[in-house]
Amino acid sequence: MKHAKQSNNKAQAAPALPPEVRPGQSVELLKELHILTRDGKLNQDSRRKLKQVYHLYNFIEPLLKDVLQEKGQVSLVDHGAGKSYLGFILYDLFFKGLEAGSHIYGIETRAELVQKSTELAARLGFGGMSFLPLSVAESTTSTELPPTLDIVTALHACNTATDDAIDFALKKQAKHMVLVPCCQAEVASVLRKNKGKDLGRSALTEIWRHPIHTREFGSQITNVMRCLQLEAHGYQVTVTELVGWEHSMKNELIVATYKNLPRRRPSERLQEVMTELGLDEMKRRFYIPVTAD
């Protein structure tokens, strides 16, 4: 009787989890990721971080279910994984209950983060996770990844890394892409370089005459061209604001799903945009299929 009373007291003493934590979420994982403190609490920064990852999970979960229903298993590559917050949360909430064959690959250039993520996955028994110390471009030809993949994510992949992730996804025949672009500087640099000869060509060049506008317009048109490129490869594209990333000015979310849609019009539009804005030299990056129906 005394033993039962002690057990009951221990159960009552267990701290309640913060209401932000989803049911079924591994408390051990959240502590390992330093989202929860050792006594199960959330500070303000961790609360914001958890909210961000959960919000993004809401976009990705339907894509995972779509692939799972179609194929019975699902593979996902997370580019620029960093400490792999997203990958671990996805695995914990969705992948760990699946049959063998489903897998998450984290791609990250910093070897020390890859090592830490590998050790954490082993400690938690997350056998369907692996991490590779590669750039996005290197991963496209790496033999450590399968020839085809289902979902590709790239969150705040800086400058051309987002384009490399799109190239990767196209070559891996990914059905879904989830992209949060960041620091798009390449197109702005081309606009800046050609500004002198373009200024007298059209009144539209006033849009990027001033340096701050060059940067802002370059960022905007980069994402426009990315969307047209995806549509030119048969994808249905949705662009929205990633509500919940309040601390970041880079708040644009691009979700693309392969639907084998007609390619001719977006292909023509992409070519026209690049020609009109003096960006013809970018055609190798924003490439379209050889034949567009």
Coordinates of C-alpha atoms in Angstrom, one line a residue:
M1 CA 0.0 0.0 0.0
K2 CA 2.9 2.3 0.9
H3 CA 4.6 1.5 -2.4
A4 CA 1.5 2.3 -4.4
K5 CA 1.2 5.6 -2.6
Q6 CA 4.8 6.5 -3.4
S7 CA 4.3 5.6 -7.1
N8 CA 1.2 7.8 -7.2
N9 CA 3.1 10.7 -5.7
K10 CA 5.8 10.4 -8.3
A11 CA 3.2 10.3 -11.0
Q12 CA 1.7 13.5 -9.7
A13 CA 5.1 15.2 -9.4
A14 CA 5.9 14.7 -13.1
P15 CA 5.8 18.2 -14.7
A16 CA 3.1 18.8 -17.2
L17 CA 4.4 19.5 -20.7
P18 CA 3.9 22.9 -22.3
P19 CA 0.6 23.1 -24.3
E20 CA 2.6 23.8 -27.4
V21 CA 4.1 20.3 -27.5
R22 CA 2.2 18.0 -29.8
P23 CA 0.7 14.8 -28.5
G24 CA 3.1 11.9 -29.2
Q25 CA 6.1 14.1 -29.5
S26 CA 9.2 12.6 -28.0
V27 CA 10.2 14.7 -24.9
E28 CA 13.7 13.2 -25.0
L29 CA 14.1 14.5 -28.6
L30 CA 12.9 18.0 -27.7
K31 CA 15.4 18.1 -24.9
E32 CA 18.2 16.8 -27.1
L33 CA 17.4 19.6 -29.6
H34 CA 17.4 22.1 -26.7
I35 CA 13.9 23.1 -27.4
L36 CA 12.8 21.9 -24.0
T37 CA 14.9 22.5 -20.9
R38 CA 15.9 19.5 -18.8
D39 CA 12.9 20.1 -16.6
G40 CA 10.5 20.2 -19.6
K41 CA 10.1 23.9 -19.9
L42 CA 10.1 26.2 -22.9
N43 CA 11.8 29.6 -23.0
Q44 CA 10.6 32.3 -25.4
D45 CA 13.2 31.6 -28.1
S46 CA 12.5 27.8 -28.0
R47 CA 8.7 28.4 -28.1
R48 CA 9.2 30.5 -31.3
K49 CA 11.4 27.8 -32.8
L50 CA 9.0 25.0 -32.0
K51 CA 6.1 27.0 -33.5
Q52 CA 8.1 27.5 -36.7
V53 CA 8.9 23.9 -37.1
Y54 CA 5.3 22.8 -36.3
H55 CA 3.9 25.3 -38.7
L56 CA 6.1 24.0 -41.5
Y57 CA 5.1 20.4 -40.5
N58 CA 1.5 21.4 -41.3
F59 CA 2.5 22.1 -44.9
I60 CA 4.6 18.9 -45.3
E61 CA 2.4 16.3 -43.6
P62 CA -0.2 16.2 -46.4
L63 CA 2.6 15.7 -48.9
L64 CA 4.0 12.8 -46.9
K65 CA 0.5 11.2 -46.7
D66 CA 0.1 11.7 -50.4
V67 CA 3.3 9.8 -51.2
L68 CA 2.6 7.2 -48.6
Q69 CA -0.8 6.4 -50.0
E70 CA 0.6 6.1 -53.5
K71 CA 3.7 4.1 -52.8
G72 CA 3.5 2.7 -49.3
Q73 CA 6.8 4.4 -48.3
V74 CA 8.3 7.8 -48.6
S75 CA 11.7 9.3 -48.9
L76 CA 12.6 12.9 -48.1
V77 CA 15.8 15.0 -48.5
D78 CA 16.3 18.1 -46.3
H79 CA 18.9 20.4 -47.9
G80 CA 20.9 22.8 -45.7
A81 CA 19.6 20.8 -42.7
G82 CA 21.7 22.6 -40.1
K83 CA 20.9 20.9 -36.7
S84 CA 18.1 19.0 -38.4
Y85 CA 15.3 20.3 -36.3
L86 CA 12.8 19.8 -39.1
G87 CA 14.1 16.3 -40.0
F88 CA 14.0 15.1 -36.5
I89 CA 10.5 16.5 -35.9
L90 CA 9.2 15.0 -39.1
Y91 CA 10.7 11.6 -38.2
D92 CA 9.4 11.7 -34.7
L93 CA 5.8 12.7 -35.7
F94 CA 5.5 10.8 -39.0
F95 CA 8.3 8.4 -40.0
K96 CA 9.0 6.4 -36.9
G97 CA 5.6 4.6 -37.1
L98 CA 6.2 3.6 -40.8
E99 CA 7.3 0.3 -42.2
A100 CA 10.9 -0.2 -43.2
G101 CA 11.8 1.6 -46.5
S102 CA 10.9 5.1 -45.6
H103 CA 13.8 7.4 -45.0
I104 CA 14.9 11.0 -44.3
Y105 CA 18.3 12.3 -45.6
G106 CA 19.8 15.4 -44.1
I107 CA 22.3 17.3 -46.3
E108 CA 24.6 19.7 -44.6
T109 CA 28.0 21.1 -45.4
R110 CA 29.2 21.4 -41.8
A111 CA 30.7 18.1 -40.9
E112 CA 30.4 18.7 -37.1
L113 CA 26.6 19.1 -37.4
V114 CA 26.3 16.0 -39.6
Q115 CA 28.2 14.1 -36.9
K116 CA 26.1 15.3 -34.1
S117 CA 22.8 14.6 -36.0
T118 CA 24.1 11.1 -36.8
E119 CA 24.9 10.4 -33.1
L120 CA 21.5 11.8 -32.0
A121 CA 19.6 9.6 -34.5
A122 CA 21.4 6.5 -33.3
R123 CA 20.8 7.5 -29.6
L124 CA 17.0 7.9 -30.3
G125 CA 16.8 4.7 -32.4
F126 CA 15.8 6.7 -35.5
G127 CA 17.1 4.1 -37.9
G128 CA 15.5 5.7 -41.0
M129 CA 17.6 8.8 -40.8
S130 CA 21.0 9.5 -42.3
F131 CA 23.1 12.6 -42.7
L132 CA 25.6 13.5 -45.4
P133 CA 28.3 16.2 -45.3
L134 CA 27.7 17.6 -48.8
S135 CA 26.7 20.8 -50.5
V136 CA 23.4 20.8 -52.4
A137 CA 25.2 20.7 -55.7
E138 CA 27.4 17.8 -54.6
S139 CA 24.4 15.8 -53.5
T140 CA 23.0 15.8 -57.0
T141 CA 25.7 13.3 -58.2
S142 CA 26.4 11.6 -54.9
T143 CA 26.0 7.8 -55.0
E144 CA 25.0 7.8 -51.3
L145 CA 21.5 9.0 -52.3
P146 CA 19.0 7.0 -54.3
P147 CA 18.4 7.8 -58.0
T148 CA 14.8 9.0 -57.3
L149 CA 13.3 10.7 -54.2
D150 CA 9.8 11.8 -53.2
I151 CA 10.0 15.1 -51.3
V152 CA 12.8 17.7 -51.3
T153 CA 12.9 20.5 -48.7
A154 CA 15.2 23.5 -48.7
L155 CA 14.6 26.0 -45.9
H156 CA 16.5 29.3 -46.1
A157 CA 19.0 27.8 -48.6
C158 CA 21.1 30.9 -49.3
N159 CA 21.3 32.5 -52.7
T160 CA 21.9 29.9 -55.4
A161 CA 21.5 26.9 -53.0
T162 CA 17.8 27.1 -53.6
D163 CA 18.3 26.8 -57.3
D164 CA 20.7 23.9 -56.7
A165 CA 17.9 22.2 -54.6
I166 CA 15.4 22.7 -57.4
D167 CA 17.9 21.2 -59.9
F168 CA 18.5 18.3 -57.5
A169 CA 14.7 17.7 -57.1
L170 CA 14.1 17.8 -60.9
K171 CA 16.9 15.3 -61.5
K172 CA 15.7 13.1 -58.7
Q173 CA 12.1 13.3 -60.1
A174 CA 10.8 14.5 -56.8
K175 CA 7.0 14.7 -56.6
H176 CA 7.0 17.5 -54.1
M177 CA 9.2 20.4 -53.2
V178 CA 9.0 22.7 -50.2
L179 CA 11.3 25.8 -50.5
V180 CA 11.9 28.8 -48.4
P181 CA 14.3 30.9 -50.5
C182 CA 16.9 33.2 -48.9
C183 CA 19.4 35.9 -49.8
Q184 CA 18.8 35.9 -53.6
A185 CA 21.8 38.0 -54.7
E186 CA 22.8 36.5 -58.1
V187 CA 20.0 37.9 -60.2
A188 CA 20.4 41.3 -58.5
S189 CA 24.1 41.3 -59.4
V190 CA 23.3 40.7 -63.1
L191 CA 20.7 43.5 -63.0
R192 CA 23.3 45.8 -61.4
K193 CA 25.9 44.8 -64.0
N194 CA 23.7 45.5 -66.9
K195 CA 22.0 48.6 -65.5
G196 CA 23.8 51.1 -67.6
K197 CA 22.8 49.7 -70.9
D198 CA 19.3 48.8 -69.8
L199 CA 18.2 52.1 -68.3
G200 CA 17.3 53.7 -71.6
R201 CA 15.6 50.6 -73.0
S202 CA 12.3 50.7 -71.2
A203 CA 10.5 52.6 -68.5
L204 CA 10.3 49.4 -66.6
T205 CA 14.0 49.6 -65.8
E206 CA 13.1 52.3 -63.3
I207 CA 12.0 49.5 -61.1
W208 CA 15.6 48.6 -60.3
R209 CA 17.4 51.9 -61.0
H210 CA 18.2 52.6 -57.3
P211 CA 20.5 50.1 -55.5
I212 CA 18.0 49.2 -52.8
H213 CA 15.4 48.5 -55.4
T214 CA 17.9 46.5 -57.4
R215 CA 18.3 44.2 -54.4
E216 CA 14.6 43.9 -53.6
F217 CA 13.5 43.5 -57.2
G218 CA 16.3 41.0 -57.8
S219 CA 15.0 38.9 -54.9
Q220 CA 11.4 39.1 -56.1
I221 CA 12.1 38.3 -59.7
T222 CA 14.4 35.4 -58.7
N223 CA 11.4 33.6 -57.0
V224 CA 9.1 34.5 -60.0
M225 CA 11.6 32.8 -62.3
R226 CA 11.9 29.8 -60.0
C227 CA 8.1 29.3 -60.0
L228 CA 8.0 29.6 -63.8
Q229 CA 10.8 27.1 -64.1
L230 CA 8.9 24.6 -61.9
E231 CA 5.8 25.1 -63.9
A232 CA 7.8 24.6 -67.1
H233 CA 8.7 21.2 -65.8
G234 CA 5.1 20.2 -65.2
Y235 CA 4.7 21.2 -61.5
Q236 CA 1.7 22.9 -59.9
V237 CA 3.1 25.7 -57.8
T238 CA 1.7 27.5 -54.7
V239 CA 3.4 30.5 -53.2
T240 CA 2.4 31.8 -49.8
E241 CA 3.7 33.5 -46.7
L242 CA 5.2 31.2 -44.2
V243 CA 3.3 32.6 -41.2
G244 CA 5.1 31.9 -37.9
W245 CA 8.6 32.8 -39.0
E246 CA 8.2 36.3 -37.5
H247 CA 11.9 36.8 -36.9
S248 CA 12.8 36.4 -40.5
M249 CA 12.2 38.8 -43.4
K250 CA 12.6 35.8 -45.8
N251 CA 9.1 34.6 -45.3
E252 CA 8.1 33.2 -48.8
L253 CA 7.1 29.6 -49.0
I254 CA 7.1 27.8 -52.4
V255 CA 5.3 24.4 -52.6
A256 CA 5.5 22.5 -55.9
T257 CA 3.8 19.3 -56.8
Y258 CA 4.4 17.4 -60.0
K259 CA 1.1 17.1 -62.0
N260 CA 2.5 16.7 -65.5
L261 CA 0.9 20.0 -66.4
P262 CA 1.3 21.7 -69.8
R263 CA 4.7 23.2 -70.1
R264 CA 4.7 25.5 -73.2
R265 CA 3.2 28.7 -71.7
P266 CA 5.3 28.9 -68.5
S267 CA 8.4 28.0 -70.7
E268 CA 7.7 30.9 -73.0
R269 CA 6.9 33.2 -70.2
L270 CA 10.2 32.4 -68.4
Q271 CA 12.1 33.1 -71.6
E272 CA 10.3 36.4 -72.1
V273 CA 10.9 37.6 -68.6
M274 CA 14.6 36.9 -68.8
T275 CA 14.9 38.6 -72.2
E276 CA 12.8 41.6 -71.1
L277 CA 14.9 42.1 -68.0
G278 CA 18.3 41.6 -69.6
L279 CA 18.8 38.3 -67.8
D280 CA 19.5 36.0 -70.8
E281 CA 22.8 34.9 -69.2
M282 CA 20.7 33.3 -66.5
K283 CA 19.1 30.7 -68.8
R284 CA 21.5 28.0 -67.8
R285 CA 20.4 28.3 -64.2
F286 CA 16.7 28.7 -64.9
Y287 CA 16.5 26.0 -67.5
I288 CA 13.5 24.5 -69.1
P289 CA 12.9 21.1 -70.6
V290 CA 14.3 20.5 -74.1
T291 CA 10.8 20.0 -75.4
A292 CA 7.9 21.8 -73.9
D293 CA 4.4 20.7 -75.0

